[in-house]
mmCIF file of C-alpha atoms in Angstrom:
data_model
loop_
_atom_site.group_PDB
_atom_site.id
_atom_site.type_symbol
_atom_site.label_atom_id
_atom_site.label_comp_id
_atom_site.label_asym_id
_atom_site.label_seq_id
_atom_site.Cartn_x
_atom_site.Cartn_y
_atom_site.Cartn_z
ATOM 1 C CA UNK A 11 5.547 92.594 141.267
ATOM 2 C CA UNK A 12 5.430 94.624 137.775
ATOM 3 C CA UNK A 13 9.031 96.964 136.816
ATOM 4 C CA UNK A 14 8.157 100.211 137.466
ATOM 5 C CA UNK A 15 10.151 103.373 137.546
ATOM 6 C CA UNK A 16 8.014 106.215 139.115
ATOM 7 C CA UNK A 17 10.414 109.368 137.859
ATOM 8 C CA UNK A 18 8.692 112.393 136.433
ATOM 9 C CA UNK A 19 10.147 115.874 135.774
ATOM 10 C CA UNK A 20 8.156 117.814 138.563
ATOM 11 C CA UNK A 21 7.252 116.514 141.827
ATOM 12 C CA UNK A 22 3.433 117.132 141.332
ATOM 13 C CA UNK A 23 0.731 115.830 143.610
ATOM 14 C CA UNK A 24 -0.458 113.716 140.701
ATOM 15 C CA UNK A 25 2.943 112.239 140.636
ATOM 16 C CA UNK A 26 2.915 111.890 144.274
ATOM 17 C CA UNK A 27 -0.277 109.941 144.340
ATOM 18 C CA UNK A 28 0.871 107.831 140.945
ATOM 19 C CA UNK A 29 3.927 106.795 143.272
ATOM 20 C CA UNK A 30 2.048 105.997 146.662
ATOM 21 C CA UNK A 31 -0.084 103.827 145.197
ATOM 22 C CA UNK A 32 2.603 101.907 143.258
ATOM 23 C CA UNK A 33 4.389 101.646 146.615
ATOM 24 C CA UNK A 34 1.203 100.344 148.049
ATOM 25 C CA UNK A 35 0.762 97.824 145.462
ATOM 26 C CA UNK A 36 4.727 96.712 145.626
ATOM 27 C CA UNK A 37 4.255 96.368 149.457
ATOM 28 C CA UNK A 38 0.826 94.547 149.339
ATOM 29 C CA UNK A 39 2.788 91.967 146.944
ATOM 30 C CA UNK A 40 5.024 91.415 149.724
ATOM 31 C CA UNK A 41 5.080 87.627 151.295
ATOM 32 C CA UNK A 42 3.732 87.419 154.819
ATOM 33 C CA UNK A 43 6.945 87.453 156.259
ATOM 34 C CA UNK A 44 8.462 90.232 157.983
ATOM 35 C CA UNK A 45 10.142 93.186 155.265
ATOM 36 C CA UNK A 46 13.672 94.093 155.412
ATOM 37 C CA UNK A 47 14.884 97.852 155.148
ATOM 38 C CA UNK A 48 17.717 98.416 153.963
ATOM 39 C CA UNK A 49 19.417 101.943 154.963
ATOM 40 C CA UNK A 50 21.891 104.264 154.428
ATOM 41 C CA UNK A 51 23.158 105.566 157.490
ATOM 42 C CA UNK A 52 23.111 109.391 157.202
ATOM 43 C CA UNK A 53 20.799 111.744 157.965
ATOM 44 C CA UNK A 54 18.504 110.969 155.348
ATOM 45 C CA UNK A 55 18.623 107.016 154.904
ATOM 46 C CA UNK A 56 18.206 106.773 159.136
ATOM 47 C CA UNK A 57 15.099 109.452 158.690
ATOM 48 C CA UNK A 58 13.810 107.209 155.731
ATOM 49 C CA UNK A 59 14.207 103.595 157.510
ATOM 50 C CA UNK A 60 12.453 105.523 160.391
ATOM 51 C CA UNK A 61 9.159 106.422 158.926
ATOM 52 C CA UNK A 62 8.996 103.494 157.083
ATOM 53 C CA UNK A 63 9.764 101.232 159.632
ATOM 54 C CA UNK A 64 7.377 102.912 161.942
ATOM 55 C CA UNK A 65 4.555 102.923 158.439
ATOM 56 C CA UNK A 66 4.850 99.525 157.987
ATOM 57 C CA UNK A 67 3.894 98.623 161.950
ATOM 58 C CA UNK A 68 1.283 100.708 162.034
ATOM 59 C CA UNK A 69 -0.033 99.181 158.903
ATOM 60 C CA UNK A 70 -0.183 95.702 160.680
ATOM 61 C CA UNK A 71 3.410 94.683 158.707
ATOM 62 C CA UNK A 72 6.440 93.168 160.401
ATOM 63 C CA UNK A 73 9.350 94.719 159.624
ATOM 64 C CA UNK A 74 13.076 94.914 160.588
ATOM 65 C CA UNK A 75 16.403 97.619 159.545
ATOM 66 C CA UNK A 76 19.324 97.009 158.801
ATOM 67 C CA UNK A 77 22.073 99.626 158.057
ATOM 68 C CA UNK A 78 24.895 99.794 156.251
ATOM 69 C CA UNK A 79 27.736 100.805 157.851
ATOM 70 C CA UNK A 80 31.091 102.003 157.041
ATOM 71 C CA UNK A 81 32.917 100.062 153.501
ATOM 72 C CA UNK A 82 29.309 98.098 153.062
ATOM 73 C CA UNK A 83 27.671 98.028 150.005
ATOM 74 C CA UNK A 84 24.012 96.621 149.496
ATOM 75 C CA UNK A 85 25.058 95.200 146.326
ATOM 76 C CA UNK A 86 27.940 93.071 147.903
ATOM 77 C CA UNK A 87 28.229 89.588 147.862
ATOM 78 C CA UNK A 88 28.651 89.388 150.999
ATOM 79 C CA UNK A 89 25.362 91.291 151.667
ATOM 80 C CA UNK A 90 23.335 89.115 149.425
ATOM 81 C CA UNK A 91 25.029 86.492 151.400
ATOM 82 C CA UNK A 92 23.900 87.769 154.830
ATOM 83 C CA UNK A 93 20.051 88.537 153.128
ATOM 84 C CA UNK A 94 19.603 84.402 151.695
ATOM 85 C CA UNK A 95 19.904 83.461 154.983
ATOM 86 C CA UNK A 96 17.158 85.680 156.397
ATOM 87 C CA UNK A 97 13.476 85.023 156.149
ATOM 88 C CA UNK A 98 12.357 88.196 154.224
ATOM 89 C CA UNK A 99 8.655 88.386 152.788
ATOM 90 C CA UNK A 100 9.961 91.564 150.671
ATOM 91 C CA UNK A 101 13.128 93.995 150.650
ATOM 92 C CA UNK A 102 12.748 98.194 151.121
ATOM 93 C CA UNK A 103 15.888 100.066 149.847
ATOM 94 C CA UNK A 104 16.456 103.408 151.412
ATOM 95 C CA UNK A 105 18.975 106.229 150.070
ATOM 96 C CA UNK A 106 21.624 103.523 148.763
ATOM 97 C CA UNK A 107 21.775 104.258 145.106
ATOM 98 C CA UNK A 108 20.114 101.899 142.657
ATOM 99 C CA UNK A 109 21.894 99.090 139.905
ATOM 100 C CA UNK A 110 20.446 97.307 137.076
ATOM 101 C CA UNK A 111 21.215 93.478 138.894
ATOM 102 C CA UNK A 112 18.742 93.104 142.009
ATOM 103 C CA UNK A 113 20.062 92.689 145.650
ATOM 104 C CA UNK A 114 18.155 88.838 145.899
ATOM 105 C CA UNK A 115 16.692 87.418 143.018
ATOM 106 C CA UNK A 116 13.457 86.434 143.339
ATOM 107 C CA UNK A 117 12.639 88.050 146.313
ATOM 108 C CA UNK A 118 9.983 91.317 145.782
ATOM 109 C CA UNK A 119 11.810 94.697 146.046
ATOM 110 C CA UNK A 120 11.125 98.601 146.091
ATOM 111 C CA UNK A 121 14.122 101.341 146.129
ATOM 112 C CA UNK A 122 13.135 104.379 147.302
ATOM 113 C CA UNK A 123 16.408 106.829 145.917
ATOM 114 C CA UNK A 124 16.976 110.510 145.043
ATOM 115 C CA UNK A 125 20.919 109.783 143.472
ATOM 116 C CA UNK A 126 22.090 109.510 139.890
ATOM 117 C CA UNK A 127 21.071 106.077 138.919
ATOM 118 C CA UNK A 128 23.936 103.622 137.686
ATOM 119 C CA UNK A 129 21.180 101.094 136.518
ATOM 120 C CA UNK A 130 17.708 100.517 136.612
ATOM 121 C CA UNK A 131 16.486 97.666 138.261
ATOM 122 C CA UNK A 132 14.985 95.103 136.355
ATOM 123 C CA UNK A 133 12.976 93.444 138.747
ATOM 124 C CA UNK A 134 11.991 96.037 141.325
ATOM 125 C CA UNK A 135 9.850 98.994 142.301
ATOM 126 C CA UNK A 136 12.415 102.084 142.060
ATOM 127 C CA UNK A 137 10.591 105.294 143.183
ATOM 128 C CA UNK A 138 13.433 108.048 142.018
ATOM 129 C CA UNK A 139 13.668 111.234 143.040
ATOM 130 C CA UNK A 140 16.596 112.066 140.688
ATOM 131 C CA UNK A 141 15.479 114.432 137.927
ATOM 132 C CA UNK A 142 12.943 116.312 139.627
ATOM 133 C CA UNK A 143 13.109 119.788 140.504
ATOM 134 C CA UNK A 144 13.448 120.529 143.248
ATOM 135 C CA UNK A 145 14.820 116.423 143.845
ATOM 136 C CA UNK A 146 13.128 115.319 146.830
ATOM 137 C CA UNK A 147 15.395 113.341 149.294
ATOM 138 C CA UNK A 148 14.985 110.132 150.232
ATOM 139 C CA UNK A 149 13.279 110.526 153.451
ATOM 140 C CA UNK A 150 10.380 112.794 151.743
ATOM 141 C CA UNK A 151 9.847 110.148 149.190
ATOM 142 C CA UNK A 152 9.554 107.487 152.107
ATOM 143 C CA UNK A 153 7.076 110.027 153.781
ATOM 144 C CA UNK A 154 4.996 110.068 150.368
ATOM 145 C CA UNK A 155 5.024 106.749 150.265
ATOM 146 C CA UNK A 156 4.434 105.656 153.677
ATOM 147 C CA UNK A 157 1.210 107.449 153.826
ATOM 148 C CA UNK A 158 -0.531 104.854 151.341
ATOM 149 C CA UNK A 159 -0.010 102.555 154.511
ATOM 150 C CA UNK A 160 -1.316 104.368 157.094
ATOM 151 C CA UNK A 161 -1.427 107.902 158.889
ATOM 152 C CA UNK A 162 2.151 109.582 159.099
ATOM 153 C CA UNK A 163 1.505 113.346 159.362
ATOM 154 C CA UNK A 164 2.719 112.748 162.372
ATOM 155 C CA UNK A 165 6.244 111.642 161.256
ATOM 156 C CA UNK A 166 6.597 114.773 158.930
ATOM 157 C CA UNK A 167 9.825 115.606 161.150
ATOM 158 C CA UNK A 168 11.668 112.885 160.174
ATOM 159 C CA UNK A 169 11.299 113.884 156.534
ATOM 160 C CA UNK A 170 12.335 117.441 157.317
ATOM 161 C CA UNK A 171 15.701 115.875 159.116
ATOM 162 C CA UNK A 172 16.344 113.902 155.664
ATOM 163 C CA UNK A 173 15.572 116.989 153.868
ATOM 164 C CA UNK A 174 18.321 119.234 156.184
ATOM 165 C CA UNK A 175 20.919 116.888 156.500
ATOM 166 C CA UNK A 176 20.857 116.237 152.523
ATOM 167 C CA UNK A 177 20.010 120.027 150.621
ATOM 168 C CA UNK A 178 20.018 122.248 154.268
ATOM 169 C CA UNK A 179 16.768 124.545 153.453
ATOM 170 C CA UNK A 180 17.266 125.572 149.919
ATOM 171 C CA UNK A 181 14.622 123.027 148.483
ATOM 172 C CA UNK A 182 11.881 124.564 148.587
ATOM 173 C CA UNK A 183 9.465 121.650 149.634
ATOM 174 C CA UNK A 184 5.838 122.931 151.359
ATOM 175 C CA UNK A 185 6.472 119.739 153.289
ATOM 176 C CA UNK A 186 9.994 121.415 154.793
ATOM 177 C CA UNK A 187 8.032 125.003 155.900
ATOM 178 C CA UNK A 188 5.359 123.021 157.785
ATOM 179 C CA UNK A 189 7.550 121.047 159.787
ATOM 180 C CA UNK A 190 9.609 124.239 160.621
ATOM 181 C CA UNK A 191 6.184 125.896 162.179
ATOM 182 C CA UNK A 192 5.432 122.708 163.397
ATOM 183 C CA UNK A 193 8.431 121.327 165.443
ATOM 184 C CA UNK A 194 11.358 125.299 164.785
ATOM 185 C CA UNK A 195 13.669 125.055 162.442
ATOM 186 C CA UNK A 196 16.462 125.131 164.975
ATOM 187 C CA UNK A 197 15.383 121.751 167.269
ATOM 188 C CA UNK A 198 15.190 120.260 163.420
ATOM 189 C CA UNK A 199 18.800 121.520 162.585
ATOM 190 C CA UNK A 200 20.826 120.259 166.161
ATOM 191 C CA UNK A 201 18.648 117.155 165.449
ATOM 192 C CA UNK A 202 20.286 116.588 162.052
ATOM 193 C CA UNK A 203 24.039 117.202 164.190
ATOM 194 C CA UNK A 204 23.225 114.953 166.201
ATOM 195 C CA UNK A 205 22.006 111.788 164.103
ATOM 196 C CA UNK A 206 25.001 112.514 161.756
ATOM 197 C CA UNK A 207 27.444 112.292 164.655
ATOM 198 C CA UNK A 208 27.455 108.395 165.179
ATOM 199 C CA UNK A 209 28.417 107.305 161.571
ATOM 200 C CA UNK A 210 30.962 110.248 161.350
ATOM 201 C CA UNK A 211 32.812 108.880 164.704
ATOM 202 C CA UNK A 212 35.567 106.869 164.864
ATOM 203 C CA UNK A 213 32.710 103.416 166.189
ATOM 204 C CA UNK A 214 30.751 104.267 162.669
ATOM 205 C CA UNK A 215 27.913 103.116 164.462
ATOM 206 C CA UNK A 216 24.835 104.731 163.352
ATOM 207 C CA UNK A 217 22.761 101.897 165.162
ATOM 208 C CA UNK A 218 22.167 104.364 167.918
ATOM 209 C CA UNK A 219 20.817 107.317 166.150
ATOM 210 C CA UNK A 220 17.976 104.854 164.645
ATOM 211 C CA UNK A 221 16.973 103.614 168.166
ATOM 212 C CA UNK A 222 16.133 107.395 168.544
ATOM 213 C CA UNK A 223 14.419 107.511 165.729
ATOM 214 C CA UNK A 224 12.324 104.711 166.381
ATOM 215 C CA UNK A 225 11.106 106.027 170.033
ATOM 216 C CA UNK A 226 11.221 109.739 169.837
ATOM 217 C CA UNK A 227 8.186 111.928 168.867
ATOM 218 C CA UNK A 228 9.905 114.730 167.272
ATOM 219 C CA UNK A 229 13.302 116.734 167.289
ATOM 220 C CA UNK A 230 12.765 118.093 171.164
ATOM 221 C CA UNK A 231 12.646 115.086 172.355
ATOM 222 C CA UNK A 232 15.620 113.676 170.149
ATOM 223 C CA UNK A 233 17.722 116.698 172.135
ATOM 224 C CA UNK A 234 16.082 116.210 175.494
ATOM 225 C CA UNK A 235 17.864 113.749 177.052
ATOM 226 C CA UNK A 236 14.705 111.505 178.245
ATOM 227 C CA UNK A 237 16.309 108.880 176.150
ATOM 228 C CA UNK A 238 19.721 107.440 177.203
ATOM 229 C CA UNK A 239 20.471 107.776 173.258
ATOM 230 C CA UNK A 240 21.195 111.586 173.172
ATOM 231 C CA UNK A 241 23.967 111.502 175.989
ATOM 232 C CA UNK A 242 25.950 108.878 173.548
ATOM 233 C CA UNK A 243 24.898 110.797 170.677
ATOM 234 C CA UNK A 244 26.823 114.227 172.110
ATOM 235 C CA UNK A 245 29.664 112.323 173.135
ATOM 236 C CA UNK A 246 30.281 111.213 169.001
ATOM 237 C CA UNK A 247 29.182 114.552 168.162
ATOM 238 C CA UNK A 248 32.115 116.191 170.736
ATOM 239 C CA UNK A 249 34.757 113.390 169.165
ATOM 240 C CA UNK A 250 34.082 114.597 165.367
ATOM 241 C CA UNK A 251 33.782 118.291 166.180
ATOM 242 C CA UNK A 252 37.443 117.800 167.908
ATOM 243 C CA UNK A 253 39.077 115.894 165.028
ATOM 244 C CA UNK A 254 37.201 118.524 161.886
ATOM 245 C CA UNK A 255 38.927 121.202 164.152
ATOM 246 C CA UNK A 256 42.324 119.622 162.959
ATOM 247 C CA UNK A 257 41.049 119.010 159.865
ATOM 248 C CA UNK A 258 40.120 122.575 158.744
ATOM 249 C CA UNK A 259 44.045 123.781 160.016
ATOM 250 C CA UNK A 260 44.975 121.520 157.071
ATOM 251 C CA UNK A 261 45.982 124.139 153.992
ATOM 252 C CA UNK A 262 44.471 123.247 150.197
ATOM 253 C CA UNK A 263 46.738 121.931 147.148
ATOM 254 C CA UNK A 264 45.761 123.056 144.159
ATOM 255 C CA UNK A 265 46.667 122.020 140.787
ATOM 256 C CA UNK A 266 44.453 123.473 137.890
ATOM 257 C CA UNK A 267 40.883 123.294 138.699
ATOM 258 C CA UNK A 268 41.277 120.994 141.611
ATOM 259 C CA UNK A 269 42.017 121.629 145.360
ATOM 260 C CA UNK A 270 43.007 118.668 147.201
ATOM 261 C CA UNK A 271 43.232 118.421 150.893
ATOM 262 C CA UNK A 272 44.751 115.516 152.682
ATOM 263 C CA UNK A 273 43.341 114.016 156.105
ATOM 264 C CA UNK A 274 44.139 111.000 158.078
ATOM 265 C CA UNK A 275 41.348 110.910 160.588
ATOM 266 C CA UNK A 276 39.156 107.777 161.995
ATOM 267 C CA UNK A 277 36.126 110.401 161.745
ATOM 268 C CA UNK A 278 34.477 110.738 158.782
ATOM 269 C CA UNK A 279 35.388 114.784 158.584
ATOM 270 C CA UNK A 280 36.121 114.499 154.459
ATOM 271 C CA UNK A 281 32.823 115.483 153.500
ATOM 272 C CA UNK A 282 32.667 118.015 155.921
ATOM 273 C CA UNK A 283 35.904 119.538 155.055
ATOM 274 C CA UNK A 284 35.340 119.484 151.626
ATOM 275 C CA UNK A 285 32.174 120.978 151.799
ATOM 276 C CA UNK A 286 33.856 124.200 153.902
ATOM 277 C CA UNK A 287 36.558 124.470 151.669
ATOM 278 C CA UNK A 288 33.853 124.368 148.442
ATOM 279 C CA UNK A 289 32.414 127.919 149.573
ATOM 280 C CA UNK A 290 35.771 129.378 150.085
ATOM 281 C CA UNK A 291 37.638 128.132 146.283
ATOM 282 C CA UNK A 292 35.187 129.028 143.952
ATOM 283 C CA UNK A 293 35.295 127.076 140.671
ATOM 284 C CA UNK A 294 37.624 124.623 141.762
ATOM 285 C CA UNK A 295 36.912 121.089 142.436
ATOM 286 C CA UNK A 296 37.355 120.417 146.080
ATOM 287 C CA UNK A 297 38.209 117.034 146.612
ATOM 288 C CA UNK A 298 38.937 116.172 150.604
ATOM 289 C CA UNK A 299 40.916 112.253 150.942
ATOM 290 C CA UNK A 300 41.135 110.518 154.399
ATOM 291 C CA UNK A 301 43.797 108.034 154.517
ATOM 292 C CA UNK A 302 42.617 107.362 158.119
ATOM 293 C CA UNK A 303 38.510 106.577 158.355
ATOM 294 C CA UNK A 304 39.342 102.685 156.803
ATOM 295 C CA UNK A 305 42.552 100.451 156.785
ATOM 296 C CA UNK A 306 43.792 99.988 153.214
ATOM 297 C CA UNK A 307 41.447 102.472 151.372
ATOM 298 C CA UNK A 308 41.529 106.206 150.647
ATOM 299 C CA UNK A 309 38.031 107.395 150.995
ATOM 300 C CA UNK A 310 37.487 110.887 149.739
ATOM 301 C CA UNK A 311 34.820 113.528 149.180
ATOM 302 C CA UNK A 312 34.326 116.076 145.933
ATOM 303 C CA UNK A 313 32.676 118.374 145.811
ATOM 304 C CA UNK A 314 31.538 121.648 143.199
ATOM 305 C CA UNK A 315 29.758 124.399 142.492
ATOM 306 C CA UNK A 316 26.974 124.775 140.039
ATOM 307 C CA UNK A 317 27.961 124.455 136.361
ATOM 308 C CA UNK A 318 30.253 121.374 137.302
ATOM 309 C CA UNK A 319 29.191 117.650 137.168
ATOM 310 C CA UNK A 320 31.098 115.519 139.460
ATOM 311 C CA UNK A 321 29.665 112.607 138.149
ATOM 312 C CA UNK A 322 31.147 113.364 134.601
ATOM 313 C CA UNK A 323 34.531 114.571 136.010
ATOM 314 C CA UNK A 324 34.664 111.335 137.879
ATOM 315 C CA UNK A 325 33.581 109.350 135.222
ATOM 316 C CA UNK A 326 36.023 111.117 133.323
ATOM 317 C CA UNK A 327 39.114 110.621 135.503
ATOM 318 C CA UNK A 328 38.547 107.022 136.469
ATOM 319 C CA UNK A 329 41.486 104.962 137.311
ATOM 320 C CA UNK A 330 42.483 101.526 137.031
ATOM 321 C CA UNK A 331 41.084 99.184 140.061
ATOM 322 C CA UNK A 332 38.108 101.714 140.675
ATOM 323 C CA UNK A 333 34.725 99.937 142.006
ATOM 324 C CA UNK A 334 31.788 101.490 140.340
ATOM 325 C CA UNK A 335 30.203 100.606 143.348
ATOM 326 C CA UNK A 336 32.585 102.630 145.505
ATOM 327 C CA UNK A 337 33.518 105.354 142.632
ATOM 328 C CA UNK A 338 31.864 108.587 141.455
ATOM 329 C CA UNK A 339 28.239 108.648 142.949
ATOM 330 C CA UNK A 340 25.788 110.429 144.393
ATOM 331 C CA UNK A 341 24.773 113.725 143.018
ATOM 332 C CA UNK A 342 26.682 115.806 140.169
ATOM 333 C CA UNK A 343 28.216 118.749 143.054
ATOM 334 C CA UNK A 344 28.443 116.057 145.801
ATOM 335 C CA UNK A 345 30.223 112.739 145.278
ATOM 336 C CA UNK A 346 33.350 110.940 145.909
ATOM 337 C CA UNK A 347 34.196 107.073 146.991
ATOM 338 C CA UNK A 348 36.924 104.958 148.046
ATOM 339 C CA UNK A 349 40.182 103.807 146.124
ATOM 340 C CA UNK A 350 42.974 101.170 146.858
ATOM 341 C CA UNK A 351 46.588 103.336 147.681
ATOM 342 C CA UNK A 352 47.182 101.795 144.060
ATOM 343 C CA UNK A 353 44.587 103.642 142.625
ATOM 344 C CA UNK A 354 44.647 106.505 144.443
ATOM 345 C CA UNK A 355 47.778 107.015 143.526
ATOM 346 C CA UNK A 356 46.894 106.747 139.688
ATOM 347 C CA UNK A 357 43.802 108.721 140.098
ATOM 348 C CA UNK A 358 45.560 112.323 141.443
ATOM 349 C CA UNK A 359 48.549 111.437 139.057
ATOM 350 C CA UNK A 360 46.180 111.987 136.353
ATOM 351 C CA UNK A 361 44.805 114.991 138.200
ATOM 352 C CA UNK A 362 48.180 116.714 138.119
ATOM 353 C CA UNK A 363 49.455 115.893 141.349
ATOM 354 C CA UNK A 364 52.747 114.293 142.072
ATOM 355 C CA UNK A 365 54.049 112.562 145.301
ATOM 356 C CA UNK A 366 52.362 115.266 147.222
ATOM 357 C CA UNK A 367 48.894 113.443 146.679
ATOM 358 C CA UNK A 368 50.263 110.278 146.653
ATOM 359 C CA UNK A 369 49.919 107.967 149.391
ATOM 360 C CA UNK A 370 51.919 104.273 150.419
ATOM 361 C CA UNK A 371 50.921 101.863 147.821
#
């Protein structure tokens, strides 16, 4: 399969057409054996493995997910590891972020992504959404895509989920207004809650919300209970709603331009909390750790208003023992990652903090 980087400066329908047919042509390359997808397991990368999942069986194509969960990372050896021993006629990456190396060598591969790239693959199909504007998430790239396999207008929903749970309904994207007349805005937005809710409870299990996904025919009947899904899906949502009530009683500390607020939670409420806390400290960096949500890590979200580039500031405060992997990606007013205690402790040192933002090395 040729390199390729399909990454223009406006998302025009030329563009769009330029890109479906590359996809075509990556996934027509593919060996007849079933194709993995690889996906994030947010809002977004679930909506994204969804339609293309559901794409590639209509189009006559085996094809299997797999998500990453909590602490994974698709460019892990222990995830290239896991993917030699599979039988995979071609690999679909969905909303993980993209890196120069590729995930299998040798094995045909298209990354469908909408982050700030920290390498372009050599070997691959990377369809990039990062640059455009407005940047089209993950899931409406998969929906572009997918319709060079077969008919998805159907599937539309799922885009508009990605497109919620990602940039809410500032983007701007015709694709977003016709799935609001089509399916109401609100059924789309307590669809979103719900999806998120798995992979933000304490289980981390997102496995759940893609079984929806896969069987549902639009947001009503994500919320209508037909499918024993939702009832487990309400009970993580109720379990993270309880523990960001705690979370937002915790009170800001601020040194210079950066508000940090410390958590110890199983739920993934930083980004959440951060977020809140973003709209209410204007200018500062918001930066929300959880010493709770994995043994042995501080995971932690950051994010800014316009006029500030995370990525830089990251880049810029780095500590010792950072992964790039698990450091300072995403998208320049939402990032964040995971640190050791050791270089956690380093990293809000050097942000002004002193044992206040320290945690047990």
């Amino acid at each position: 399969m040729p390199d390729a980087i399909i990454e223009p400066c406006h998302p025009t329908a030329a563009w769009v057409a330029d890109g479906r047919h590359a996809f075509c042509d990556a996934v027509a390359a593919f060996a007849a054996r079933p194709v993995l997808i690889l996906g994030h397991h947010d809002a977004d990368g679930l909506s994204s493995a969804a339609i293309l999942f559901r794409a590639l069986e209509r189009s006559g194509r085996r094809a299997r997910v797999r998500l990453l969960g909590r602490g994974e990372n698709a460019w892990s050896p222990e995830m290239a590891s896991e993917l030699r021993a599979q039988d995979i006629g071609g690999l679909i990456l969905a909303d993980l972020g993209t890196r120069a190396e590729p995930l299998i060598p040798g094995v045909a591969t298209v990354i469908l992504d909408h982050h700030v790239q920290t390498g372009v693959p050599q070997a691959a199909l990377l369809v990039s959404g990062h640059g455009l504007r407005p940047t089209p998430t993950t899931s409406l790239l998969a929906w572009w895509c997918a319709g060079a396999l077969a008919e998805v207008d159907d599937l539309l929903w799922l885009a508009a989920l990605g497109i919620i749970g990602d940039m809410e309904e500032a983007a701007g994207f015709p694709e977003l207004a016709a799935a609001r007349e089509r399916w109401g805005i609100t059924a789309l937005r307590r669809a979103v809650s719900f999806l998120n809710a798995p992979r933000r409870a304490s289980a981390g299990d997102a496995a759940l919300a893609l079984a929806l996904l896969l069987k549902a025919d639009g947001p009503k009947a994500v919320l209508s209970g037909e499918y024993p899904e939702t009832a487990l899906l309400q009970a993580a949502k109720a379990e993270v709603q309880e523990a960001l009530a705690e979370g937002r009683r915790v009170a800001p500390q601020i040194r210079g331009d950066v508000a940090l607020i410390p958590l110890h939670s199983a739920c993934q409420i930083h980004p959440l909390i951060a977020q809140q806390w973003k709209g209410r400290l204007k200018g500062k960096v918001v930066i929300a750790a959880n010493t709770g949500y994995r043994s042995g890590w501080v995971h932690f979200a950051a994010r800014a208003g316009q006029g500030t580039d995370l990525i830089a500031f990251l880049r810029r405060h780095r500590p010792e023992g950072a992964d790039p992997v698990q450091y300072g990606n995403g998208h320049p007013q939402a990032s964040g990652g995971a640190l050791p205690p050791a270089a956690w402790n380093r990293f809000v040192a050097g942000l002004g903090f002193g044992v206040e933002g320290q945690v047990p090395a």
